[in-house]
Coordinates of C-alpha atoms and ligand atoms in Angstrom, one line a residue:
X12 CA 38.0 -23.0 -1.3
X13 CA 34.7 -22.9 -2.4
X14 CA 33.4 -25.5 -0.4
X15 CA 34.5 -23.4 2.8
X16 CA 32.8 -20.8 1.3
X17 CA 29.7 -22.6 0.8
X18 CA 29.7 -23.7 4.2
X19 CA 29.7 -20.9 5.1
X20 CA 26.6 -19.3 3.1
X21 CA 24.9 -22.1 4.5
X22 CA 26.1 -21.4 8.2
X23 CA 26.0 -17.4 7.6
X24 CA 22.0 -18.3 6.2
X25 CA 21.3 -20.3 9.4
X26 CA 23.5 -19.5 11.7
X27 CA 23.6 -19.0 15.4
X28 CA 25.2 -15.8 14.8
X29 CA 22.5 -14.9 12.1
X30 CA 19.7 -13.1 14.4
X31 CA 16.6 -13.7 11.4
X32 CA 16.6 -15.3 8.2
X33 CA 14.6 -13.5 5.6
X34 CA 12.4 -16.1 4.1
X35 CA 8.4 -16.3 3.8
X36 CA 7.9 -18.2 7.1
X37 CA 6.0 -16.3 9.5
X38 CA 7.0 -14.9 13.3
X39 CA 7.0 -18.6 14.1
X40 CA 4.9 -17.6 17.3
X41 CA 2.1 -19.5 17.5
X42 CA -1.4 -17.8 16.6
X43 CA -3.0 -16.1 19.4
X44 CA -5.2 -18.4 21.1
X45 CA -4.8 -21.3 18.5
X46 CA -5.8 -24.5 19.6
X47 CA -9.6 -23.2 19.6
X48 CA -11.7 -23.4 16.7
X49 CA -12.9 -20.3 14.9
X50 CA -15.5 -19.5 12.7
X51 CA -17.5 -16.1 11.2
X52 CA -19.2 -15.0 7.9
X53 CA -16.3 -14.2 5.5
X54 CA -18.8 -12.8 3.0
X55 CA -20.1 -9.4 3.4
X56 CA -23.2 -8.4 5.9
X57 CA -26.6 -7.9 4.8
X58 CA -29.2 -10.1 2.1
X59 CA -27.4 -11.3 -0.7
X60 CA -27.4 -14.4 -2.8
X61 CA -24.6 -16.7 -1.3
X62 CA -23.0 -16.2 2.1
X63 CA -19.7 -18.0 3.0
X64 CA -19.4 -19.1 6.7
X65 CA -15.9 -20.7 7.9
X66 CA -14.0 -22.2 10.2
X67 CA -10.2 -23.2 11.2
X68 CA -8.9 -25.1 13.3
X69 CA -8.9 -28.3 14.7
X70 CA -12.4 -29.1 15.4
X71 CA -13.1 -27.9 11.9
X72 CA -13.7 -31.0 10.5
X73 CA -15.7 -32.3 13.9
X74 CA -18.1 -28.6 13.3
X75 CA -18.6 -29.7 9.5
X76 CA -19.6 -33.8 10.5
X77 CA -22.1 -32.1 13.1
X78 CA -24.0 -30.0 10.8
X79 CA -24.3 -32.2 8.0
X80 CA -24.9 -35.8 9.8
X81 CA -25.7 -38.3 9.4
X82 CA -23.4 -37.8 6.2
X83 CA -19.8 -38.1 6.4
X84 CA -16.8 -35.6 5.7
X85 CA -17.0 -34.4 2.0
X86 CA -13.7 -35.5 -0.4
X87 CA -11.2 -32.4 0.2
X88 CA -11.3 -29.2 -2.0
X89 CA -14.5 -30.1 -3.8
X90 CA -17.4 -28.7 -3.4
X91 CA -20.5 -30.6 -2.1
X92 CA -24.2 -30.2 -1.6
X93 CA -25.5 -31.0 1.8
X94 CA -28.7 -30.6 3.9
X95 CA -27.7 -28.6 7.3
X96 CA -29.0 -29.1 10.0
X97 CA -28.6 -27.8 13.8
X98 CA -26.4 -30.4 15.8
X99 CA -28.6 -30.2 19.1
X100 CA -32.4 -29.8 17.5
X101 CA -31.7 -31.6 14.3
X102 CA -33.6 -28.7 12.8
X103 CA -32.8 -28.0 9.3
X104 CA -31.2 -24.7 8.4
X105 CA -30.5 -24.5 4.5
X106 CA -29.2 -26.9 1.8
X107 CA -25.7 -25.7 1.1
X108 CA -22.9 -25.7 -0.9
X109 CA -19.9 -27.4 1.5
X110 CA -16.0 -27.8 1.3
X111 CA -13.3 -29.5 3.5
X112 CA -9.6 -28.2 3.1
X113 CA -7.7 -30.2 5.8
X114 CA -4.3 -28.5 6.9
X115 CA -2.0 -27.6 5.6
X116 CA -3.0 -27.1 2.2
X117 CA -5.3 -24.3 3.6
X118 CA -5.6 -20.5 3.7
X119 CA -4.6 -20.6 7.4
X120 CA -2.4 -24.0 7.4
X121 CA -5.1 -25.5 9.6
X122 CA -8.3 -27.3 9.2
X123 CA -10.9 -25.4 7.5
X124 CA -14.7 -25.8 6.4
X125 CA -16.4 -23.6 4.0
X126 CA -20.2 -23.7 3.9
X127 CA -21.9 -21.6 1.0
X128 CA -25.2 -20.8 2.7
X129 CA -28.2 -19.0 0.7
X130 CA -27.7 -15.4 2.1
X131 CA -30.7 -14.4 3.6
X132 CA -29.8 -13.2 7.4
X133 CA -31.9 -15.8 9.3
X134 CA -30.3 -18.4 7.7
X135 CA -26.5 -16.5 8.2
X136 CA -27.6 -16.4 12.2
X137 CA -29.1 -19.9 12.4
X138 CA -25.9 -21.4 10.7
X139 CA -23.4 -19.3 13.0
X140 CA -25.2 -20.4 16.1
X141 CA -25.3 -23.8 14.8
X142 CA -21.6 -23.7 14.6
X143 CA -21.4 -22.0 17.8
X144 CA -22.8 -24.7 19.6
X145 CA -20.2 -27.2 18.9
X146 CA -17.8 -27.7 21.3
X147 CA -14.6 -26.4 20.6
X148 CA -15.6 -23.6 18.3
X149 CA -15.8 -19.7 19.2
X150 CA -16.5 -16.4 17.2
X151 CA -12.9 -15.3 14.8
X152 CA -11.7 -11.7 16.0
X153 CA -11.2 -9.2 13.1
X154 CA -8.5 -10.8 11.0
X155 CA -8.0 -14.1 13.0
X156 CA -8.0 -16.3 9.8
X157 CA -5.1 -14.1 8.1
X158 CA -3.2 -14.2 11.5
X159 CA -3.8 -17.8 11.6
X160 CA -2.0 -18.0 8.6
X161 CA 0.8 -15.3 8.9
X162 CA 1.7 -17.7 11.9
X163 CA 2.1 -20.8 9.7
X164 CA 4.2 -19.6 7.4
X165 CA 1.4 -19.0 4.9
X166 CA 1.4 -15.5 3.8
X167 CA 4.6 -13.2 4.3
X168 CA 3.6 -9.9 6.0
X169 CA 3.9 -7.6 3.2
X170 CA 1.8 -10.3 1.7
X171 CA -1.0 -9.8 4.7
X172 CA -0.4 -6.2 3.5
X173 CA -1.3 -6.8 0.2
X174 CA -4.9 -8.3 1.5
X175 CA -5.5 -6.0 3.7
X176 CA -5.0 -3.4 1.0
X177 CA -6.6 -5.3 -2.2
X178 CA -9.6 -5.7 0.2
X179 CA -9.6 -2.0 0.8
X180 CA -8.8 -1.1 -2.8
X181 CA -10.9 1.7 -4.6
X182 CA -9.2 2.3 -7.4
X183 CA -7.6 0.7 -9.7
X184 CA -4.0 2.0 -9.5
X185 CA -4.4 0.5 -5.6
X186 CA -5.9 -2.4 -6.6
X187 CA -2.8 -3.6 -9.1
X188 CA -0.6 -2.5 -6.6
X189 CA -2.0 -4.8 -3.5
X190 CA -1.9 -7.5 -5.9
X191 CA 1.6 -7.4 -6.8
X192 CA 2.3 -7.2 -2.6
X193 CA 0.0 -9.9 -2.1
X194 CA 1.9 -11.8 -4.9
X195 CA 5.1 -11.5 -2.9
X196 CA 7.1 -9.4 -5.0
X197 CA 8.3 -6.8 -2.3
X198 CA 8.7 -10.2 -0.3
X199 CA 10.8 -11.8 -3.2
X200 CA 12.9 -8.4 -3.8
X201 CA 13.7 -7.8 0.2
X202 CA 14.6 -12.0 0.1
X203 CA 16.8 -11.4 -3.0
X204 CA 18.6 -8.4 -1.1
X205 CA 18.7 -10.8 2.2
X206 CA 20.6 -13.7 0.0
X207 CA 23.6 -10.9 -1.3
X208 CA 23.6 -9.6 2.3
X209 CA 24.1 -13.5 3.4
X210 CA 26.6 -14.1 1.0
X211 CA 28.5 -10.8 2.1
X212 CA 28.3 -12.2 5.4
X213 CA 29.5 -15.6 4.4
X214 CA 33.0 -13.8 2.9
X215 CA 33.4 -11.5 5.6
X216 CA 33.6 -14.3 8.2
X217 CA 35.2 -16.9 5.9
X218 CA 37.7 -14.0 6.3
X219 CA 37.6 -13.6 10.0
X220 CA 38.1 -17.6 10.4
X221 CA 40.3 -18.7 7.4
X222 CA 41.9 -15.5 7.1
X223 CA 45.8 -16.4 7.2
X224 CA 44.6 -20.0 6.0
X225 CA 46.3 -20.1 2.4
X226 CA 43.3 -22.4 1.3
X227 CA 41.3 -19.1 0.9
X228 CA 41.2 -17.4 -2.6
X229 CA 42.4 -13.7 -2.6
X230 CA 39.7 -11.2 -2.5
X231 CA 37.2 -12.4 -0.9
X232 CA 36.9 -9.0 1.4
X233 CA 36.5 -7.1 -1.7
X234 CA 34.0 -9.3 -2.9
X235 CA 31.9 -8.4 0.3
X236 CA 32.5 -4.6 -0.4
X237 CA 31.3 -4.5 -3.7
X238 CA 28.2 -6.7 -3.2
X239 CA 27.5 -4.2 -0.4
X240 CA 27.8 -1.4 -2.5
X241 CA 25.7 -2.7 -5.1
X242 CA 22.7 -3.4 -2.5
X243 CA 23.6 -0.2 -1.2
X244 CA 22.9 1.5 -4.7
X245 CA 19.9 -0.7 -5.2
X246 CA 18.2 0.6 -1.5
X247 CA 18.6 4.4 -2.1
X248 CA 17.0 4.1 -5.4
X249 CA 14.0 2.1 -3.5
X250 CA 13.9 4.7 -1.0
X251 CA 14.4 7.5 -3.2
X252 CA 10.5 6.6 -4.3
X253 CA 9.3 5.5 -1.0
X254 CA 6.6 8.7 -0.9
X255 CA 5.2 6.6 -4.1
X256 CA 3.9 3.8 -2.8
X257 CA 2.0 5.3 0.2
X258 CA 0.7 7.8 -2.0
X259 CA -1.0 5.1 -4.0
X260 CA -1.9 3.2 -0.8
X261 CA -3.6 6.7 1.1
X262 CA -4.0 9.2 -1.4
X263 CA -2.2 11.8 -3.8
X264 CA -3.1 15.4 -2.3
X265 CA -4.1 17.1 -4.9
X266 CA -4.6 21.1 -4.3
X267 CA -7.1 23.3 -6.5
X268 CA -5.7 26.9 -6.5
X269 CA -6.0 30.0 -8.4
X270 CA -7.6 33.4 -8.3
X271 CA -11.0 34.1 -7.2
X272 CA -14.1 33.2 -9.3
X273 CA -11.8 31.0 -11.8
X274 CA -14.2 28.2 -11.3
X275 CA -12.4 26.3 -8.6
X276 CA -14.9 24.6 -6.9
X277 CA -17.3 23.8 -10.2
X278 CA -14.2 22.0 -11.1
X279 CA -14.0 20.0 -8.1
X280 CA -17.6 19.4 -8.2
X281 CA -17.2 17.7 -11.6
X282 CA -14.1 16.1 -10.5
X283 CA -15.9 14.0 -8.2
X284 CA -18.8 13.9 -9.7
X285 CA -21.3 15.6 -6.5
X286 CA -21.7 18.8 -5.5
X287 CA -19.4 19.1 -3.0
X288 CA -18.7 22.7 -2.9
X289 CA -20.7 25.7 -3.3
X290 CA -20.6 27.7 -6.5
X291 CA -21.5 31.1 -6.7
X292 CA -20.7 33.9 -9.2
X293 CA -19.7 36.3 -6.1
X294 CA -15.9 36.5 -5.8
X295 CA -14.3 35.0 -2.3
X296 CA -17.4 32.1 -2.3
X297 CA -15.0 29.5 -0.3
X298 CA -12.9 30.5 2.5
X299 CA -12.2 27.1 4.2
X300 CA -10.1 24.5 2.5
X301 CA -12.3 21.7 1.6
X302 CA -11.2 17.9 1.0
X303 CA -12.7 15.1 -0.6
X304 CA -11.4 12.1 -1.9
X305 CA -11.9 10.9 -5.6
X306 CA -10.8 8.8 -7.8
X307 CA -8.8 10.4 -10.5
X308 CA -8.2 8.9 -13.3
X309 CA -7.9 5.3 -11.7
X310 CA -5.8 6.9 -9.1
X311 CA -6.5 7.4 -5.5
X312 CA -6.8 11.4 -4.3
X313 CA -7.6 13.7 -1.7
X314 CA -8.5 16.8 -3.8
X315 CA -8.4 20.1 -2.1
X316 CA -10.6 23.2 -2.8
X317 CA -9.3 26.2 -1.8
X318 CA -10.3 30.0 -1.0
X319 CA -9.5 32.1 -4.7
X320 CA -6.0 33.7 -4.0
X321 CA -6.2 37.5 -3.7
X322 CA -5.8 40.3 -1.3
X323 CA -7.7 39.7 1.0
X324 CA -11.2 41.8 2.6
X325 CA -12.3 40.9 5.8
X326 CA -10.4 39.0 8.2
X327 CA -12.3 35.5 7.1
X328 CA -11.6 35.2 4.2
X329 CA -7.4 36.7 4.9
X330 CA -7.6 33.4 6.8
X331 CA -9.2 31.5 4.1
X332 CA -5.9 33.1 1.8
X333 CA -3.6 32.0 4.1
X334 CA -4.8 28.2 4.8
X335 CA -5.0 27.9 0.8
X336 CA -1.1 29.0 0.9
X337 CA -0.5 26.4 3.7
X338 CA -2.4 23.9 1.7
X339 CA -0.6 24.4 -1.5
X340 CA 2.7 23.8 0.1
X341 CA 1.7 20.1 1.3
X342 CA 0.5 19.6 -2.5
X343 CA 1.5 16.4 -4.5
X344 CA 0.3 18.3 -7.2
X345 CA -1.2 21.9 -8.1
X346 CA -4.4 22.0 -10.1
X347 CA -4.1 26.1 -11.1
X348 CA -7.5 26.8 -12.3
X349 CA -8.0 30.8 -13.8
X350 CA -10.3 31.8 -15.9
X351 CA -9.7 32.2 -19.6
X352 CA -11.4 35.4 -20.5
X353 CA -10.1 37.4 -17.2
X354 CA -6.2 36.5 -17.9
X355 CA -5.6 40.6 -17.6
X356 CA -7.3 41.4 -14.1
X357 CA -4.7 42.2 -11.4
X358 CA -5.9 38.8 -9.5
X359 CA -5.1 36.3 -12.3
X360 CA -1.6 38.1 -13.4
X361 CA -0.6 37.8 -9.8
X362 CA -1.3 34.3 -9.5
X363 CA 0.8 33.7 -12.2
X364 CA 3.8 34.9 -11.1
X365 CA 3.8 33.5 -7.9
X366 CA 2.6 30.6 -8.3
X367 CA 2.9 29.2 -11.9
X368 CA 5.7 30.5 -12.6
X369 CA 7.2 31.9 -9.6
X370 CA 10.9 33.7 -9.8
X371 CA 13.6 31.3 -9.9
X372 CA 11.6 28.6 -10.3
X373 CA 13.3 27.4 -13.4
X374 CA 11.7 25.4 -16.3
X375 CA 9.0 23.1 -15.4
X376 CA 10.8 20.3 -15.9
X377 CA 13.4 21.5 -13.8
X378 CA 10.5 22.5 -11.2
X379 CA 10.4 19.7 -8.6
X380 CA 6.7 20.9 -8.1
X381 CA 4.4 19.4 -9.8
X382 CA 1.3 21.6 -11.7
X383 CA -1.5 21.5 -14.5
X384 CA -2.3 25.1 -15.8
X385 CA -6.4 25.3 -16.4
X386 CA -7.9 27.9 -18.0
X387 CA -11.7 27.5 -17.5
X388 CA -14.5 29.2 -18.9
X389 CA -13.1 28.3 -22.8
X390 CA -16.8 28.5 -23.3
X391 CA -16.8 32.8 -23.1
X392 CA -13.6 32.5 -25.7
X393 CA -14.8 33.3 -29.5
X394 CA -15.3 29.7 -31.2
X395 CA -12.0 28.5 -32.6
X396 CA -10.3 31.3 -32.3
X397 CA -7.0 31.2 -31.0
X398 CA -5.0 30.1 -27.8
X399 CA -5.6 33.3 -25.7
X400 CA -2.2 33.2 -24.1
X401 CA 0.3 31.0 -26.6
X402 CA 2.7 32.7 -24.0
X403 CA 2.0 30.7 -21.1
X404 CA 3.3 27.9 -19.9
X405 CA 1.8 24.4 -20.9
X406 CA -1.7 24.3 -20.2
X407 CA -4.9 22.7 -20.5
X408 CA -8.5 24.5 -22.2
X409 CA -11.4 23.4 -20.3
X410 CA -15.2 24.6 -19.4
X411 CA -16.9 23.2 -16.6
X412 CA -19.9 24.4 -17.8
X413 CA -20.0 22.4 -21.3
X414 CA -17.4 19.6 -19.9
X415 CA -15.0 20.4 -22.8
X416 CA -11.5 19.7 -22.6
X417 CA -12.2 17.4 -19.5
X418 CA -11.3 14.2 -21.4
X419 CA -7.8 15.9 -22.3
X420 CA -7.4 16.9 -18.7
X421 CA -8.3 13.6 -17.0
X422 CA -5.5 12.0 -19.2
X423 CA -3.1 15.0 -17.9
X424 CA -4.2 13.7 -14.6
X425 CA -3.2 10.3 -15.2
X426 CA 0.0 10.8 -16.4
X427 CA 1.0 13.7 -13.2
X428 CA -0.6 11.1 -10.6
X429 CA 1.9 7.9 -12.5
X430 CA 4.8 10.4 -11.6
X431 CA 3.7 11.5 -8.2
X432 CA 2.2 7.6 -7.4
X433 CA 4.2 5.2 -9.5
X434 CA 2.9 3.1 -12.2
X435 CA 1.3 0.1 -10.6
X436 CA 2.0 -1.6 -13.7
X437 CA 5.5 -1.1 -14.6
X438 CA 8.5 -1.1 -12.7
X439 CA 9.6 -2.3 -9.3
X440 CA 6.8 -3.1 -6.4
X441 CA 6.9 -0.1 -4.7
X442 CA 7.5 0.4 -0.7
X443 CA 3.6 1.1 0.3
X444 CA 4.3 1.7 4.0
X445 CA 5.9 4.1 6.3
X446 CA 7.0 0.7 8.0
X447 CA 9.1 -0.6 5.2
X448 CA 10.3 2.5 4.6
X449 CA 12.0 2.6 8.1
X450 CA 13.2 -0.6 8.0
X451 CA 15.2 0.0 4.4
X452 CA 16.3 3.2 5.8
X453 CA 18.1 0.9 9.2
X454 CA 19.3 -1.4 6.7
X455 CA 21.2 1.0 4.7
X456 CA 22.2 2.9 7.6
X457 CA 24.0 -0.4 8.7
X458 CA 25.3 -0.6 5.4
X459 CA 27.3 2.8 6.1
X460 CA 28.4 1.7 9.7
X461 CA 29.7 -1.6 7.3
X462 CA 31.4 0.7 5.4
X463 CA 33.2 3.0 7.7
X464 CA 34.5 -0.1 10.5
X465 CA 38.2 -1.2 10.7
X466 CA 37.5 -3.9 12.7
X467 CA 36.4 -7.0 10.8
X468 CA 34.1 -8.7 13.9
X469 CA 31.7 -5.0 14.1
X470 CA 31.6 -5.5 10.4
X471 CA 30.0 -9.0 10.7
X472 CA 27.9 -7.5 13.0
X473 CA 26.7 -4.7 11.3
X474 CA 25.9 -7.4 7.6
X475 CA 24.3 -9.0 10.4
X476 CA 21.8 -5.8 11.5
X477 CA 21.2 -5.2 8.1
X478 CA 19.5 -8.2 7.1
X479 CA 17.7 -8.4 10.1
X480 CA 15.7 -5.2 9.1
X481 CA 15.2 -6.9 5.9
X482 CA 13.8 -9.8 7.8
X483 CA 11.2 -7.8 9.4
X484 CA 9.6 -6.3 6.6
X485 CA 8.7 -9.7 5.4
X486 CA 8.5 -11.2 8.8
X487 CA 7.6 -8.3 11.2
X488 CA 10.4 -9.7 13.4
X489 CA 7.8 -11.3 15.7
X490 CA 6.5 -7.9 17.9
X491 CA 2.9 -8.2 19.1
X492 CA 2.4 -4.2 18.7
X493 CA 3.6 -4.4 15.0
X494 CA 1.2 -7.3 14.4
X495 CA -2.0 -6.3 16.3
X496 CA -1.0 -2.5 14.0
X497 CA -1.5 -4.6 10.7
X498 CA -3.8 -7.4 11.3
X499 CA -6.4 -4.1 12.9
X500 CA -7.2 -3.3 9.5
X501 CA -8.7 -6.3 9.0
X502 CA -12.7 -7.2 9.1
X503 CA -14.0 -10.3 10.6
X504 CA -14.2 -13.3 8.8
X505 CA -11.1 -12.4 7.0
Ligands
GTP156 N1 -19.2 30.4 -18.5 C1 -18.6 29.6 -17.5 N2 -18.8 29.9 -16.2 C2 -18.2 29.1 -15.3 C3 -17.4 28.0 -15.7 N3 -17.0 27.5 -14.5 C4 -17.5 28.2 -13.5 N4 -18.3 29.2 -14.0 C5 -19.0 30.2 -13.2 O1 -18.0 31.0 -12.5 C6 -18.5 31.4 -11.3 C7 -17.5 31.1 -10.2 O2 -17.4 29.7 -10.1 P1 -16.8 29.0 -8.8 O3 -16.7 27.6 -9.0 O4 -17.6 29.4 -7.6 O5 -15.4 29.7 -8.7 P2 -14.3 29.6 -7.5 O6 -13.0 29.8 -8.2 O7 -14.5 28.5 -6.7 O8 -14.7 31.0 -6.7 P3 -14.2 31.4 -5.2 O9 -14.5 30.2 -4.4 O10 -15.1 32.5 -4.9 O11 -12.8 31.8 -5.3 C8 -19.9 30.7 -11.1 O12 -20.9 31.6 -11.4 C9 -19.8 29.6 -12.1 O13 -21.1 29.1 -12.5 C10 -17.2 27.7 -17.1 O14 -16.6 26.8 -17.5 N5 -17.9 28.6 -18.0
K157 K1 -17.3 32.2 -6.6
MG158 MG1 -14.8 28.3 -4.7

């Protein structure tokens, strides 16, 4: 019996039937306009110390003879000094660090040449138009090389998600969490699901072929059912924190709200560190909502200043009221910023109750909405006297004039932007784009249709449909417009 069933993984894995495997190959489809040779600067732009120029390609190795003759290809992967020279004039360009990595054991799978120039931008041009007069060898487009290599099964595409995003990393929450995509472990966790799905597959249609065939064990529907509704269980939870990861990729909105004059744009000034909003001790100062993104406590956000909540004078600043309202409904998470020694005025008790602790909002831990109470201005309390309101809810002491209490508050921050981003360094990799969302989404949706069918064949089908969307989150299931979306984001030379 097990044999059959074996076969059968191995056919369900394969199979003619089976649409897309799930593995780290890429589309397959060969890389646009392979066949040519390309080369850019893969370090950045401008003087430096050490630029690094390279190709890929076939005429790789040919581009690397020419510009270092009369000498001979270097030994692979090791690093060489050589005198360069232009191929036509023979005139020296720089002495330079070299490398040869012939294919496959390459970044892109091809042939590629590295040459470690000194990075002064006369010698960058005069190496790059050296290369650009060998025959055979043209100007990369913006993420050619990472293409190259997506199409020869060398990175995954959550992996060429990874890059892209570890290359456009500016904090470190983002930074560990495009590693652990580059490493493959969405890849590995979407492959894992793929194998259960293949081995569902395997019993359903050991079922639909050996069926009245007394050879096969009893059971082996149910089998199916329960590894479906384990992967099943294991996909909402993944979804259920999809917001997470694209958080952490684009940014946790984080709103600054409370009543006027509470010191809600000095604390947004010394939450990113410039003066980005104006200060004034005249109530109703800021009327527009004003973003900016910062890092907060290692974690990527767009922090929001808003107009101080109160009824309203003019018509300005009602609108200003009312875009703060709108804003705070998008929030991640609610800075409420009032100030300590004006708890009493009308402004600050109504803020309170409808936003800190609105009616029926439950505990805070019940509260799905996430909020740090600030009361500024500790500095115009008496010294050590003693919390000015122990009947509040939680909250934080702070002065922005003085800077105490920050320290306690950035920590606060770090632990209500873990929640609202994920930890980067704990738990599973988290889904970082709206693109993998979709595809878990279809997966489990097929699941369901699994579920509800009579008929054994549309059950196949739908096991079938479900793995394929895993397939494509690792493998983009070969579109050009889902391709040309990700590799976009890429610079030149990389
Ligand atoms: N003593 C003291 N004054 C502060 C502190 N923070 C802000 N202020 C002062 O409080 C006044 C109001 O500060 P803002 O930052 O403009 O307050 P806001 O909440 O943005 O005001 P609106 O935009 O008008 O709603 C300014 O004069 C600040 O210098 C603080 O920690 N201590
Ligand atoms: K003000
Ligand atoms: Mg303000």
């Amino acid at each position: 019996m097990w044999r059959v069933l074996w076969t059968l993984v191995a056919r369900a894995a394969r199979g003619p039937r089976s649409p897309r495997s799930c593995t780290r190959q890429g589309s397959g489809a060969p890389a646009p306009g392979s066949g040519a040779t390309i080369f850019a600067l893969s370090s950045g732009q401008g003087r430096c110390g050490i630029a690094v120029i390279r190709t890929s390609g076939p005429s790789s190795g040919h581009a690397l003879r020419s510009l270092t003759a009369p000498r001979d290809l270097p030994p692979a992967r090791s690093a060489c000094l050589r005198l360069l020279s232009h191929p036509r004039s023979g005139e020296p360009l720089d002495h330079a660090l070299v490398l040869w990595f012939p294919g496959p054991q390459s970044f892109t799978g091809e042939d590629c040449a590295e040459f470690h120039v000194h990075g002064g931008p006369a010698v960058v041009s005069g190496v790059l138009q050296a290369l650009g007069s060998v025959p055979g060898l043209r100007p990369a487009e913006a993420g050619e090389f990472t293409r190259r290599a997506f199409a020869h099964g060398k990175l995954s595409l959550t992996e060429v998600e990874g890059l892209a995003d570890l290359i456009h990393a500016e904090t470190e929450a983002q930074r560990r969490q495009a590693l652990r995509q580059l490493d493959g472990e969405l890849g590995h966790l979407c492959h894992g699901w793929a194998k259960t799905l293949t081995k569902a597959l395997a019993h359903v249609e050991a079922y639909i072929d050996f069926g009245e065939d007394d050879n096969l064990e009893e059971g082996v529907l149910e089998q199916a059912d329960s590894q479906v509704r384990e992967l099943e269980l294991a996909l909402s939870a993944h979804l259920r924190d999809a917001r997470r990861g694209q958080r952490l990729r684009s940014g946790a909105h984080v709103v600054v709200a409370g009543p006027p004059n509470a010191g809600k744009s000095s604390l947004v000034n010394v939450l990113s560190r410039k003066p980005v909003s104006i200060v004034s001790p005249e109530p109703g100062t800021t009327r527009d909502v004003l973003e900016t993104p910062v890092d907060l406590a290692g974690f990527p956000a767009l922090l929001s200043d808003t107009a101080g909540l109160r009824e309203a004078v003019g018509p300005v600043e009602q609108e200003g009221v009312r875009r703060a309202r709108e804003r705070l409904e998008q929030a991640d998470l609610i800075l409420a910023v009032l100030d300590a020694s004006d708890l009493g005025s009308p402004s600050s008790c109504n803020f309170l109750d409808t936003v800190v602790a609105p009616p029926g909002a439950g505990s805070p831990s019940e509260n799905s909405r996430r909020l740090l109470l600030v009361l500024n201005k500790s500095d115009l309390l008496p010294p050590g006297g003693p919390d000015p309101r122990p009947d509040l809810p939680p909250h934080l002491l702070l002065s922005c004039l003085t800077g105490e209490g920050l320290d306690g508050l950035l920590e606060a921050l770090r632990k209500e932007l873990a929640e609202v981003c994920g930890d980067p360094s704990t738990g599973p990799p988290l889904l970082t784009r709206a693109r993998h969302q979709h595809h878990l989404q279809g997966c489990l949706d097929a699941l369901r249709h699994y579920k509800q069918t009579k008929d054994l064949a549309l059950a196949a089908e739908a096991l079938r449909l479900a793995r394929g969307h895993l397939g494509r989150i690792t493998g983009g299931g070969g579109t050009e417009e889902v391709l040309d979306i990700i590799f976009r984001d890429f610079c030149v030379g990389k």
